[in-house]
PDB file of C-alpha atoms and ligand atoms in Angstrom:
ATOM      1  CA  UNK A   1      22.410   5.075   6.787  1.00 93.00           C
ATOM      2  CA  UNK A   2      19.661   3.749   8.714  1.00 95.00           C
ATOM      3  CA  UNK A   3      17.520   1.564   7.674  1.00 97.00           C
ATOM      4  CA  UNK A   4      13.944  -0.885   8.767  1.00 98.00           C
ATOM      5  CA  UNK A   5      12.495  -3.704   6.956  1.00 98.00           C
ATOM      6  CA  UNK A   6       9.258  -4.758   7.349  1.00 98.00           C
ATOM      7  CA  UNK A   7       6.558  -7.277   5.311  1.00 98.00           C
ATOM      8  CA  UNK A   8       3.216  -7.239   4.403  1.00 98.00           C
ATOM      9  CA  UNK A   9       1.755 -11.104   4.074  1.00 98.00           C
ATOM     10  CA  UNK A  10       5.399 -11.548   3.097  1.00 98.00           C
ATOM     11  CA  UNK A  11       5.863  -8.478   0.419  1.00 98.00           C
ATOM     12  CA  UNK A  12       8.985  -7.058   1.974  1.00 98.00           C
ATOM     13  CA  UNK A  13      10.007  -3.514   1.959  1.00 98.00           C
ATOM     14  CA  UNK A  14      12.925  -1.573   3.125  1.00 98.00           C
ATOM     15  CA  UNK A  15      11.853   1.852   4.675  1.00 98.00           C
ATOM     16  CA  UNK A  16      13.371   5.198   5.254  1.00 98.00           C
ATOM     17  CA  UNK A  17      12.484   8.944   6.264  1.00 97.00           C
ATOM     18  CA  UNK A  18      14.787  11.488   5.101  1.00 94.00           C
ATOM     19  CA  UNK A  19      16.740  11.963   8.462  1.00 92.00           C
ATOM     20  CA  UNK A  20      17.961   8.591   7.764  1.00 89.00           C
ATOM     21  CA  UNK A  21      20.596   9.294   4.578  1.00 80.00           C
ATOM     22  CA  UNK A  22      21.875  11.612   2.379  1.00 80.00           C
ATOM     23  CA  UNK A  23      20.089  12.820  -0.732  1.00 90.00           C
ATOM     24  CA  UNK A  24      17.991   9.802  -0.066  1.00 93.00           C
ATOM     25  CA  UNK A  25      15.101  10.491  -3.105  1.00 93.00           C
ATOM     26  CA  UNK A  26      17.753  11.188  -5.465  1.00 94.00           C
ATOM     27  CA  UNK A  27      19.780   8.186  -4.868  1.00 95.00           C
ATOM     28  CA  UNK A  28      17.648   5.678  -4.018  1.00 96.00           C
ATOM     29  CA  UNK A  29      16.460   4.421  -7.670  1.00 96.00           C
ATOM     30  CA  UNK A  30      20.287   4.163  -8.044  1.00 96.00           C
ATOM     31  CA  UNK A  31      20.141   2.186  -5.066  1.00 97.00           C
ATOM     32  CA  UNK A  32      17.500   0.211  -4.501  1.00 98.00           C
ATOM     33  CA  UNK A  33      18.541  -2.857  -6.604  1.00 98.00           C
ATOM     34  CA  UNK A  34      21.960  -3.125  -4.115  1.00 97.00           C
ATOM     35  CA  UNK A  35      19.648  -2.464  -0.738  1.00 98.00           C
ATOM     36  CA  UNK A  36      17.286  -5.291  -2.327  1.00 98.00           C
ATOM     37  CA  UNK A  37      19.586  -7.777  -3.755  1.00 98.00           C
ATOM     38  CA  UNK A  38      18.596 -10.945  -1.825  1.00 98.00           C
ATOM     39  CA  UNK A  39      22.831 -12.302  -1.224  1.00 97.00           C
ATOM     40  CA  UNK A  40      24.411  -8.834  -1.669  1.00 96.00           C
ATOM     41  CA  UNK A  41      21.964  -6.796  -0.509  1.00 98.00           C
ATOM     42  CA  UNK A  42      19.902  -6.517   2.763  1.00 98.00           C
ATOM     43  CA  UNK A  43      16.995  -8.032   0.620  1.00 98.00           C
ATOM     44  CA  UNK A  44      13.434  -6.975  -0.486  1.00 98.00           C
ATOM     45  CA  UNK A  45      11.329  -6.792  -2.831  1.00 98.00           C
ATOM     46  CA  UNK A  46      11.340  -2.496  -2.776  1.00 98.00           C
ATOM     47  CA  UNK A  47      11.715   0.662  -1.027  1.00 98.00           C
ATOM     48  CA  UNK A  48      10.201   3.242   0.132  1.00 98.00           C
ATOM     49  CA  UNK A  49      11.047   6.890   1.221  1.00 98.00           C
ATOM     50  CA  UNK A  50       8.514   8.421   3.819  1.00 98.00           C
ATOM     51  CA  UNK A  51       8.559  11.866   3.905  1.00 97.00           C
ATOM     52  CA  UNK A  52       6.592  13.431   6.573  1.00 96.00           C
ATOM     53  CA  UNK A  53       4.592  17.178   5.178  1.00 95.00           C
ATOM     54  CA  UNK A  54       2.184  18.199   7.808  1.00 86.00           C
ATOM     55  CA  UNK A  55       0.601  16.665  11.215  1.00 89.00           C
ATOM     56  CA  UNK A  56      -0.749  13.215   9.742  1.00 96.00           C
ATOM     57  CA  UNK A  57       0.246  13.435   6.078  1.00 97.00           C
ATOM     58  CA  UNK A  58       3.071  11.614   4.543  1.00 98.00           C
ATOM     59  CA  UNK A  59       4.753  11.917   0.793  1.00 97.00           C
ATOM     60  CA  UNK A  60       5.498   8.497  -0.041  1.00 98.00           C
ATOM     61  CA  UNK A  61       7.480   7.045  -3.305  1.00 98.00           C
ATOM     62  CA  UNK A  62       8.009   3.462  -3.631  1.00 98.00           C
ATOM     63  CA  UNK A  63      10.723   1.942  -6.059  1.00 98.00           C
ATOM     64  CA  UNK A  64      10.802  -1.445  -7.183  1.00 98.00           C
ATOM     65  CA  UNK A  65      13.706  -3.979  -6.736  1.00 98.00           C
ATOM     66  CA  UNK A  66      15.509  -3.120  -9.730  1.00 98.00           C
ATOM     67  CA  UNK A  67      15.036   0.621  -9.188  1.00 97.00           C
ATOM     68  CA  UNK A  68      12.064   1.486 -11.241  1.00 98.00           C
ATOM     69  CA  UNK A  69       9.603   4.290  -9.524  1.00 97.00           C
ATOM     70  CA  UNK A  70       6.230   2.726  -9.397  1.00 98.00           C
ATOM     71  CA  UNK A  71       2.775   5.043  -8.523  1.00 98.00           C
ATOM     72  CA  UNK A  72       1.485   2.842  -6.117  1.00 98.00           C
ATOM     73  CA  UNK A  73       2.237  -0.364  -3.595  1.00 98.00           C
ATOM     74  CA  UNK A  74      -0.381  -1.329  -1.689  1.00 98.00           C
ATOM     75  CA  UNK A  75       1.667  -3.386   0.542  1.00 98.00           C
ATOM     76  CA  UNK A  76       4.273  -0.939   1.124  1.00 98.00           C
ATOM     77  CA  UNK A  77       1.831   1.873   1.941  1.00 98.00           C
ATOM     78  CA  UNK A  78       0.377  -0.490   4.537  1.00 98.00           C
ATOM     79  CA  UNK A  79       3.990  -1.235   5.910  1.00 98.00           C
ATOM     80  CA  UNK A  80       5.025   2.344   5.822  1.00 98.00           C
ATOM     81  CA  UNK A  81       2.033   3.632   7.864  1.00 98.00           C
ATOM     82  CA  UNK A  82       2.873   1.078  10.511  1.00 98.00           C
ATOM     83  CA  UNK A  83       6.497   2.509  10.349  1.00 98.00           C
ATOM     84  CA  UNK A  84       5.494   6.051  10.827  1.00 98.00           C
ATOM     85  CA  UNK A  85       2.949   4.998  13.746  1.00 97.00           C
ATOM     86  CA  UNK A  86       5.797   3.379  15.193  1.00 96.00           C
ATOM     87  CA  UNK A  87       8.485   6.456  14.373  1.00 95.00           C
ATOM     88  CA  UNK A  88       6.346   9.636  14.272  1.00 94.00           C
ATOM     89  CA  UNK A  89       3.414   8.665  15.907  1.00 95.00           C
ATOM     90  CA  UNK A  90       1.045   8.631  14.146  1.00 95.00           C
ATOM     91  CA  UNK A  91      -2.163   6.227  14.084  1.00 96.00           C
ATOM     92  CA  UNK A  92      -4.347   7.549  11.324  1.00 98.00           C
ATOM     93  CA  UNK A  93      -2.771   9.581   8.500  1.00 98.00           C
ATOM     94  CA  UNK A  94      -2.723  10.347   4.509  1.00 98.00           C
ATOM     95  CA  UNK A  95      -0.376   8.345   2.456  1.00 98.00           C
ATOM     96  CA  UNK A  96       0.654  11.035  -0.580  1.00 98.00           C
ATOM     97  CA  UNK A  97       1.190   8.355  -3.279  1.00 98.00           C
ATOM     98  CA  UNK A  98       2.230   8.940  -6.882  1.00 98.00           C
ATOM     99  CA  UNK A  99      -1.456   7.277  -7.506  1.00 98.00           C
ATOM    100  CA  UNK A 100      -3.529   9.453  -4.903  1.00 98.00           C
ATOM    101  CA  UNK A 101      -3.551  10.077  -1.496  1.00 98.00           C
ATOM    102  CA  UNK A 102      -4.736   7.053   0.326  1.00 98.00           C
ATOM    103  CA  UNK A 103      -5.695   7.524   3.640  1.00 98.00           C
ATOM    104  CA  UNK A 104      -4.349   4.688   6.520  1.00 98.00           C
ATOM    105  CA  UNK A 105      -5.200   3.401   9.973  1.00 98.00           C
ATOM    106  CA  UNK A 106      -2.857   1.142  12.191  1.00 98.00           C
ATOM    107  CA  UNK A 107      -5.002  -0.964  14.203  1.00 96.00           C
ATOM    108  CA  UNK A 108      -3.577  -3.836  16.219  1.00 90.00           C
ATOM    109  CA  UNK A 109      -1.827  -5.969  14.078  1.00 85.00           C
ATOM    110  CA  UNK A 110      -3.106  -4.710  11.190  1.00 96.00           C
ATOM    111  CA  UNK A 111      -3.350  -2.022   8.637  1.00 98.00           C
ATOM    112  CA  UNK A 112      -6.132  -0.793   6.808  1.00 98.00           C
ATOM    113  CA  UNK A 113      -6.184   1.533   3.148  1.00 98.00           C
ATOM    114  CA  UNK A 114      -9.283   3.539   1.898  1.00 98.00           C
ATOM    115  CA  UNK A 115      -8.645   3.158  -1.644  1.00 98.00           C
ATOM    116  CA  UNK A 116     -10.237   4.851  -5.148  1.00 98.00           C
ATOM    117  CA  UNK A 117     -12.163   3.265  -7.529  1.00 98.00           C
ATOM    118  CA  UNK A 118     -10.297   1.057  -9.829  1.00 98.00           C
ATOM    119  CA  UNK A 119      -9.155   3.121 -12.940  1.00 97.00           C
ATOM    120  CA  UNK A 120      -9.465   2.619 -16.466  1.00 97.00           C
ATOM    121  CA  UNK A 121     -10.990  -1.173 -15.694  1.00 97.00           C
ATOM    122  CA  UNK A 122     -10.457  -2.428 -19.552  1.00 98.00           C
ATOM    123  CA  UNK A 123     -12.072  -5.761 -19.265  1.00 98.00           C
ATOM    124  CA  UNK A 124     -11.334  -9.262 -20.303  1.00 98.00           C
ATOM    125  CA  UNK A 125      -8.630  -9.681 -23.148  1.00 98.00           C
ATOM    126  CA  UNK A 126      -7.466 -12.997 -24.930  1.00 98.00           C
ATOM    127  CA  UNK A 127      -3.481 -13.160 -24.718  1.00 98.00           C
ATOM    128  CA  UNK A 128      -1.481 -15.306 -27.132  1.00 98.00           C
ATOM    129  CA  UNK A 129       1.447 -17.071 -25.768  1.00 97.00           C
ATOM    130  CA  UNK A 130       3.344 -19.342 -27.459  1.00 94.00           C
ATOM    131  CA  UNK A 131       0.626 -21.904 -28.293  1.00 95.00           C
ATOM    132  CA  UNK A 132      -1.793 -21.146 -26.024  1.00 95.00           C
ATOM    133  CA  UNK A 133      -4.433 -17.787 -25.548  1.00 98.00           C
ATOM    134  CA  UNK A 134      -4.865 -16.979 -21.956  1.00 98.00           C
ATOM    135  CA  UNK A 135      -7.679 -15.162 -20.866  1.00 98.00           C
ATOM    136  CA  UNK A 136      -7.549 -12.159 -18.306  1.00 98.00           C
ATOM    137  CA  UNK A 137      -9.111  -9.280 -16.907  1.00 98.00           C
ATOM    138  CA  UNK A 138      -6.886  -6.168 -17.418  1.00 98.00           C
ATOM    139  CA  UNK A 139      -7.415  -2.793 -14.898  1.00 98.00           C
ATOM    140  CA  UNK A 140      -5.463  -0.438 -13.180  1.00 98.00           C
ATOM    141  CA  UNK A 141      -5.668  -0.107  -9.099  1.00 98.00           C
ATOM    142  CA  UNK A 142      -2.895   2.546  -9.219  1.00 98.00           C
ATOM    143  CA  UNK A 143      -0.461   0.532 -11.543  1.00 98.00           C
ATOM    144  CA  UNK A 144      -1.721  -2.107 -13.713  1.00 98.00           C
ATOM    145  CA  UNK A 145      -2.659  -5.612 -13.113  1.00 98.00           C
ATOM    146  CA  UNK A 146      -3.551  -8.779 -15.285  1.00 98.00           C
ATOM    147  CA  UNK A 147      -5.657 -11.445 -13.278  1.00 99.00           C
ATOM    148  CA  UNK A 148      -5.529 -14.445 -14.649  1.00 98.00           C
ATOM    149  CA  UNK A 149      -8.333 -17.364 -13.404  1.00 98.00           C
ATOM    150  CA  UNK A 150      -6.935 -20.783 -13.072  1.00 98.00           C
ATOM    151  CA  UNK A 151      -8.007 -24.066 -11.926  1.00 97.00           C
ATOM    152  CA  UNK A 152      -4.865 -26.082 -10.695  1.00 98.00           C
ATOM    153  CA  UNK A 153      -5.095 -28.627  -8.635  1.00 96.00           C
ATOM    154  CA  UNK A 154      -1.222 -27.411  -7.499  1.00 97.00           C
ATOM    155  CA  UNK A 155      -2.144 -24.027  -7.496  1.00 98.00           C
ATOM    156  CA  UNK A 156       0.278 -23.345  -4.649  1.00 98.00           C
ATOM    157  CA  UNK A 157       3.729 -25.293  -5.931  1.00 98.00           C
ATOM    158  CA  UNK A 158       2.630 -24.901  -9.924  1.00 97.00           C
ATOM    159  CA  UNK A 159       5.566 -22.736 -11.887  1.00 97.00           C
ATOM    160  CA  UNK A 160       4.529 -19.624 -13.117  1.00 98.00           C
ATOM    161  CA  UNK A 161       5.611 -20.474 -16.692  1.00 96.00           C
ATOM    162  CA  UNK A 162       3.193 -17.919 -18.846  1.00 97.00           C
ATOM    163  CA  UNK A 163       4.140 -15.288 -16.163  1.00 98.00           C
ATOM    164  CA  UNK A 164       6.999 -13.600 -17.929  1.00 98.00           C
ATOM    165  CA  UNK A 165       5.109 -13.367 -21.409  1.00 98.00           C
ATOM    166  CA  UNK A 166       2.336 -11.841 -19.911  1.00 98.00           C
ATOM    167  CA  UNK A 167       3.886  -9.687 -17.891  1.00 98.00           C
ATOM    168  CA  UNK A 168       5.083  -7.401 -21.345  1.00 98.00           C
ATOM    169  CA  UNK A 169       2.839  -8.960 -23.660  1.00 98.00           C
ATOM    170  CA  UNK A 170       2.424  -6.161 -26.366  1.00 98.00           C
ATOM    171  CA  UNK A 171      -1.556  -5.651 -25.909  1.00 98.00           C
ATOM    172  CA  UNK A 172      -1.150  -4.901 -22.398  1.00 98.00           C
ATOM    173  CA  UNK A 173       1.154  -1.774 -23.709  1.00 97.00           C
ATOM    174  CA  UNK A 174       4.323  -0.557 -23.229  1.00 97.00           C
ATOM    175  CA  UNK A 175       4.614  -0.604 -19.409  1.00 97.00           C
ATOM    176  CA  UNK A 176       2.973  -4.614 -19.420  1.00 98.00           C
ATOM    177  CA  UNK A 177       1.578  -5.318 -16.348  1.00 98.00           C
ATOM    178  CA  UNK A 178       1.409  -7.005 -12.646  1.00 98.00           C
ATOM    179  CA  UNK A 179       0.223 -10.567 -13.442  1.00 98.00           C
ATOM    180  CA  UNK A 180      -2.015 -12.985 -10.824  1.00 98.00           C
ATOM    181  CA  UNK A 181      -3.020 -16.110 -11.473  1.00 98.00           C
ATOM    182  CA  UNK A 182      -6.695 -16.490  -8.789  1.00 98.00           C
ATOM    183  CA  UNK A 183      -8.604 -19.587  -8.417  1.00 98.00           C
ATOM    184  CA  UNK A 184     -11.640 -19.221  -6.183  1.00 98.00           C
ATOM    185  CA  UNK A 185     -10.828 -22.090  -2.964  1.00 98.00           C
ATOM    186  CA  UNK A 186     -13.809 -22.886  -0.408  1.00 97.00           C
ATOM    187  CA  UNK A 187     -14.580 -19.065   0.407  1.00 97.00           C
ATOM    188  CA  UNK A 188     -11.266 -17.273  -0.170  1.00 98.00           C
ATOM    189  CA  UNK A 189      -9.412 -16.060  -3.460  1.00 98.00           C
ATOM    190  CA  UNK A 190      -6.062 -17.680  -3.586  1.00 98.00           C
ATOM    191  CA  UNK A 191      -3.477 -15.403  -5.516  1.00 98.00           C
ATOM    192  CA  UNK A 192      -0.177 -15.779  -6.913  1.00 98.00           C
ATOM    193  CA  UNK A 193       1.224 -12.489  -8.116  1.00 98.00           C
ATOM    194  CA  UNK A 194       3.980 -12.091 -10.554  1.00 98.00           C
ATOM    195  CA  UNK A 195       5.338  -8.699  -9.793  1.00 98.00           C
ATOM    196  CA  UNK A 196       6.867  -5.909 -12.467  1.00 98.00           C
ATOM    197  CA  UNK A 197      10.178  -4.299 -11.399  1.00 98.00           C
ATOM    198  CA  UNK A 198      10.731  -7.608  -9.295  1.00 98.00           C
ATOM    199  CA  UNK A 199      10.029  -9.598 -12.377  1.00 98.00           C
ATOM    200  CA  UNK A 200       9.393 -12.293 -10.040  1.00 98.00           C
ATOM    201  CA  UNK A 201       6.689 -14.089  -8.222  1.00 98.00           C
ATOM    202  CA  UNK A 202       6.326 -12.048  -4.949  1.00 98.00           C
ATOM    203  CA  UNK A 203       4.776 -13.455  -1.583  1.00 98.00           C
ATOM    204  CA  UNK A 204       1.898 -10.989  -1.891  1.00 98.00           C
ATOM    205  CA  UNK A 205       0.838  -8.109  -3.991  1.00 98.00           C
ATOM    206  CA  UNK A 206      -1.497  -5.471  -2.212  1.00 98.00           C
ATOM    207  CA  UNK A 207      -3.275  -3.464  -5.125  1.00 98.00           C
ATOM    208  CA  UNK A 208      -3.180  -7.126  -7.156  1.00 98.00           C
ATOM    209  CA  UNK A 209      -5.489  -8.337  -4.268  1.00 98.00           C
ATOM    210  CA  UNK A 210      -7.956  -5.564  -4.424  1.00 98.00           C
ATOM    211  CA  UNK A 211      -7.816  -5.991  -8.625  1.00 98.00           C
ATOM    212  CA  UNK A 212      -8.399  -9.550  -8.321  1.00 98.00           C
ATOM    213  CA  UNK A 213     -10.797  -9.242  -5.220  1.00 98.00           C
ATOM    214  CA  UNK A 214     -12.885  -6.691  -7.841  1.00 98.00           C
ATOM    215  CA  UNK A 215     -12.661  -9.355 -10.818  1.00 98.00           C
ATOM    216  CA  UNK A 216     -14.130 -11.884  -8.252  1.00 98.00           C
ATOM    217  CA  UNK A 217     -16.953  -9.634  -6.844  1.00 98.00           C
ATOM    218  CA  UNK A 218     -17.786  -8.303 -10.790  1.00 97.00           C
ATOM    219  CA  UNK A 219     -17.917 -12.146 -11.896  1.00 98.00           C
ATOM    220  CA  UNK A 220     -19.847 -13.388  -8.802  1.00 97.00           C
ATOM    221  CA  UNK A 221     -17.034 -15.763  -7.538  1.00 98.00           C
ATOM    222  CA  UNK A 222     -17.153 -14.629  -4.182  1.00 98.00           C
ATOM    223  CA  UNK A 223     -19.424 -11.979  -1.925  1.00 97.00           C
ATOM    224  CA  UNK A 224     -17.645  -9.272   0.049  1.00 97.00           C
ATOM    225  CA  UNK A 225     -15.722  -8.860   2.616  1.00 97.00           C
ATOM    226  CA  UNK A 226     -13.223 -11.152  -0.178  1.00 98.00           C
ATOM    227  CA  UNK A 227     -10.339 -12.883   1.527  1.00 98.00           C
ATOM    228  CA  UNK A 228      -7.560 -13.070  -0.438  1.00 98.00           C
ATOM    229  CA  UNK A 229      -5.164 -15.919   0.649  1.00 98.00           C
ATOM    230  CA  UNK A 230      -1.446 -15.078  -0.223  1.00 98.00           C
ATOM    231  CA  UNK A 231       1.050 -17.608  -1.018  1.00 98.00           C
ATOM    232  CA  UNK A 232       2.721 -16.489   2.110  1.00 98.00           C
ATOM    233  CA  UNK A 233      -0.283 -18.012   3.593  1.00 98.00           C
ATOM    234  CA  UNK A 234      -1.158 -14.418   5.135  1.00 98.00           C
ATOM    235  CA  UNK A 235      -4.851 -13.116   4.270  1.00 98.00           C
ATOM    236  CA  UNK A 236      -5.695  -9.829   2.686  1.00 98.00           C
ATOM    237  CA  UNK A 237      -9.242  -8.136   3.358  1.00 98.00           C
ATOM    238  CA  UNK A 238     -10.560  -6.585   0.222  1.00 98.00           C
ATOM    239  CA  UNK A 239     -14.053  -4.788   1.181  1.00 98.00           C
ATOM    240  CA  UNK A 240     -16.037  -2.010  -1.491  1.00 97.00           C
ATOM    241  CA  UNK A 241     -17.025   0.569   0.738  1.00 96.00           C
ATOM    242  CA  UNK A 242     -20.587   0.080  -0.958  1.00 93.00           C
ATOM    243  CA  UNK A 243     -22.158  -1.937  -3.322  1.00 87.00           C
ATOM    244  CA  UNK A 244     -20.393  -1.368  -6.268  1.00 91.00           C
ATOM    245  CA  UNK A 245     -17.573  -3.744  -6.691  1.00 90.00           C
ATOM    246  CA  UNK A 246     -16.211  -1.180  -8.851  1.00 97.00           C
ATOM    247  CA  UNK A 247     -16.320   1.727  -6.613  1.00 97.00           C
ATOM    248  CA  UNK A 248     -13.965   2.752  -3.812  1.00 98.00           C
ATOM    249  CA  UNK A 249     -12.202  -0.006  -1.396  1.00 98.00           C
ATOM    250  CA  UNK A 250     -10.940  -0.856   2.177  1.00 98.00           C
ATOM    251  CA  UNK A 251      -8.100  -3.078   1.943  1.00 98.00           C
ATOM    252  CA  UNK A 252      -7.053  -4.653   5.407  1.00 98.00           C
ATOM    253  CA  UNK A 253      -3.978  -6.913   5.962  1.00 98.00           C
ATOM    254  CA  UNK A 254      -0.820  -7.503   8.732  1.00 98.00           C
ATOM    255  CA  UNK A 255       2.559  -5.165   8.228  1.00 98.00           C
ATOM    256  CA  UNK A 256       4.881  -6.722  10.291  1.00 98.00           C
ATOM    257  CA  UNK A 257       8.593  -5.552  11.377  1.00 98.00           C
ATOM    258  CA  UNK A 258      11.376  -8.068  11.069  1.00 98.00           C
ATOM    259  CA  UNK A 259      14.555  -5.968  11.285  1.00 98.00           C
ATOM    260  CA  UNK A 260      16.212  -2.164  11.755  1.00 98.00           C
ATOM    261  CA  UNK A 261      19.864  -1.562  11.341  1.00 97.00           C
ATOM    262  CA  UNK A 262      22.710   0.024   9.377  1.00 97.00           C
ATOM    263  CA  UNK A 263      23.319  -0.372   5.715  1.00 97.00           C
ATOM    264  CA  UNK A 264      27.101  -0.810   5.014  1.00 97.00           C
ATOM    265  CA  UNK A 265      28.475   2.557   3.489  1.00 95.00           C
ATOM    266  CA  UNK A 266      30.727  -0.231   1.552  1.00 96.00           C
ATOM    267  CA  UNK A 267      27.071  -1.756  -0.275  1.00 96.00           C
ATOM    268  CA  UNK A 268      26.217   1.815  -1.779  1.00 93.00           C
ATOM    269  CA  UNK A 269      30.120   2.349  -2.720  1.00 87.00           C
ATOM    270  CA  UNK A 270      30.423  -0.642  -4.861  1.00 68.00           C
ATOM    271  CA  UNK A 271      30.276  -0.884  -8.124  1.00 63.00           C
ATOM    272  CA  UNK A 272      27.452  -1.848  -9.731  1.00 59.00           C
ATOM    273  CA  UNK A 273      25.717  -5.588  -8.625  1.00 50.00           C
ATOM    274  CA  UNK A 274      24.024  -7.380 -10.943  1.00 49.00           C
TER     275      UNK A 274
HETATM  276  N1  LIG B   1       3.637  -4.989  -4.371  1.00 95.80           N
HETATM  277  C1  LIG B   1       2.816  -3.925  -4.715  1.00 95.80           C
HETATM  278  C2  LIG B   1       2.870  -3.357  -6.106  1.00 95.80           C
HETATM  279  C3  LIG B   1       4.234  -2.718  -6.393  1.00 95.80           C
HETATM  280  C4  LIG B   1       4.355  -2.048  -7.746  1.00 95.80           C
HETATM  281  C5  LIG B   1       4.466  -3.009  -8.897  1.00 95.80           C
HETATM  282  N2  LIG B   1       5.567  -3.920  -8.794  1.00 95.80           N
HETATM  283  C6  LIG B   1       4.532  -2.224 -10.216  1.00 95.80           C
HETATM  284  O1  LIG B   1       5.619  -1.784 -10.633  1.00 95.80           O
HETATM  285  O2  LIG B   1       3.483  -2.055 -10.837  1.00 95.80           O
HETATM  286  C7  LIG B   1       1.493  -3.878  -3.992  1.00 95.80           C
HETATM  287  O3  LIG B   1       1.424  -4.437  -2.880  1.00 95.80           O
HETATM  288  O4  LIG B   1       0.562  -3.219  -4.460  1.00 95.80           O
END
């Protein structure tokens, strides 16, 4: 079965059209935890199935790492228009996401997303964990996202410890959330994102960039264009298409290839990993 990986500001995705393998949207939440494992597996942090529909529209569904179906990854969307630029040719399309249909552009280097309105935005909450109550700013930008504002003075090498708690803390409901932790540094938003179906920090976290990009822009952190500094060091461009920080969005970043190949018949055969 065929297979490319690519990574947006270090979110890494493993992408296929149906061409590529058997039954491929029927197996792959069965598979996606063995194509993602990082030793056993080719590695990545989810998958995605491109299925091409008309001239410049694509169907696309998007698993997580451990197999769950998500509605929406901003990242991967991004990555898997640059794939189908680069496979079928095409340079502007419509990405047919479980969230909506996003329209892309590949430009040179990077990919841009016209995005919806953030919806339901349910405001600031106060989260008990443990002994402490954290404060952050709950909303949905396709699937839902906590942001968290810190002020570390190690924001980048700082452990995550609150992450997992907050991730399925019981007021955020039963599917818990996408958690980032932003501090505001000189005139960009630096994120960390703590990523559901990973349930790991990731390098990067698309619609968590636009969330906390709409937090900052709602507060009065930051004015637009908001650049949203990754802690792959990669920058995400988070833009309202007017002035409503609240209203529809352009999100801009890199996708970037970094392999193609053939997944071992023997990794799908196995038994179950782990
Ligand atoms: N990395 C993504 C979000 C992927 C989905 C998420 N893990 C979830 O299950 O909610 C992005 O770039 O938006």
């Amino acid at each position: 079965m065929r297979f490319a990986k690519w990574h947006g500001a270090g979110n890494d995705f493993l992408l296929f059209l149906p061409e590529d393998g058997p039954e491929l949207e029927k197996n792959l939440p069965r598979w996606a935890p063995r194509l993602c494992h990082r030793q056993m597996g080719i590695g990545a942090d989810g998958v995605l199935l491109l299925v091409p529909e008309g001239q410049a529209t694509v169907r696309l569904l998007y698993f997580n790492r451990d197999g769950s179906r998500a509605a929406f990854c901003a990242n991967g969307s991004r990555c898997a228009a640059a794939f189908a630029f680069r496979r079928l040719g095409l340079a502007a399309m419509v990405l047919h996401t479980d969230f909506a249909p996003i329209p892309a552009e590949v430009g040179q280097n990077r990919v841009t997303l016209q995005l919806p309105a953030p919806q339901p935005v349910v405001g600031w909450l106060e989260l008990p964990v443990g002994q402490k109550t954290l404060r952050g700013f709950f909303l949905q930008v396709g699937v839902p996202h906590l942001v968290v504002p810190v002020s570390w003075q190690d924001f980048w090498s700082c452990p995550l410890e609150e992450a997992p708690a907050l991730r399925a803390h019981p007021l955020l409901g039963p599917e818990g959330a996408n958690v980032h932790f932003a501090q505001v540094v000189g005139r960009e938003l630096a994120l960390r994102s703590f990523e559901r179906g990973v349930e790991a920090e990731t390098l990067a976290c698309g619609s968590g960039a636009v969330a906390a990009a709409c937090v900052a822009l709602a507060e009065g952190w930051l004015s637009p264009p908001v650049a949203v500094r990754t802690a792959s060091g990669r920058v995400l461009e988070v833009e309202p298409l007017a002035r409503d920080p609240w209203g529809p969005l352009r999100l801009s970043g890199p996708a970037e290839p970094v392999a193609e190949g053939e997944v071992a018949p023997e990794l799908l055969e196995t038994e179950e990993q782990s």
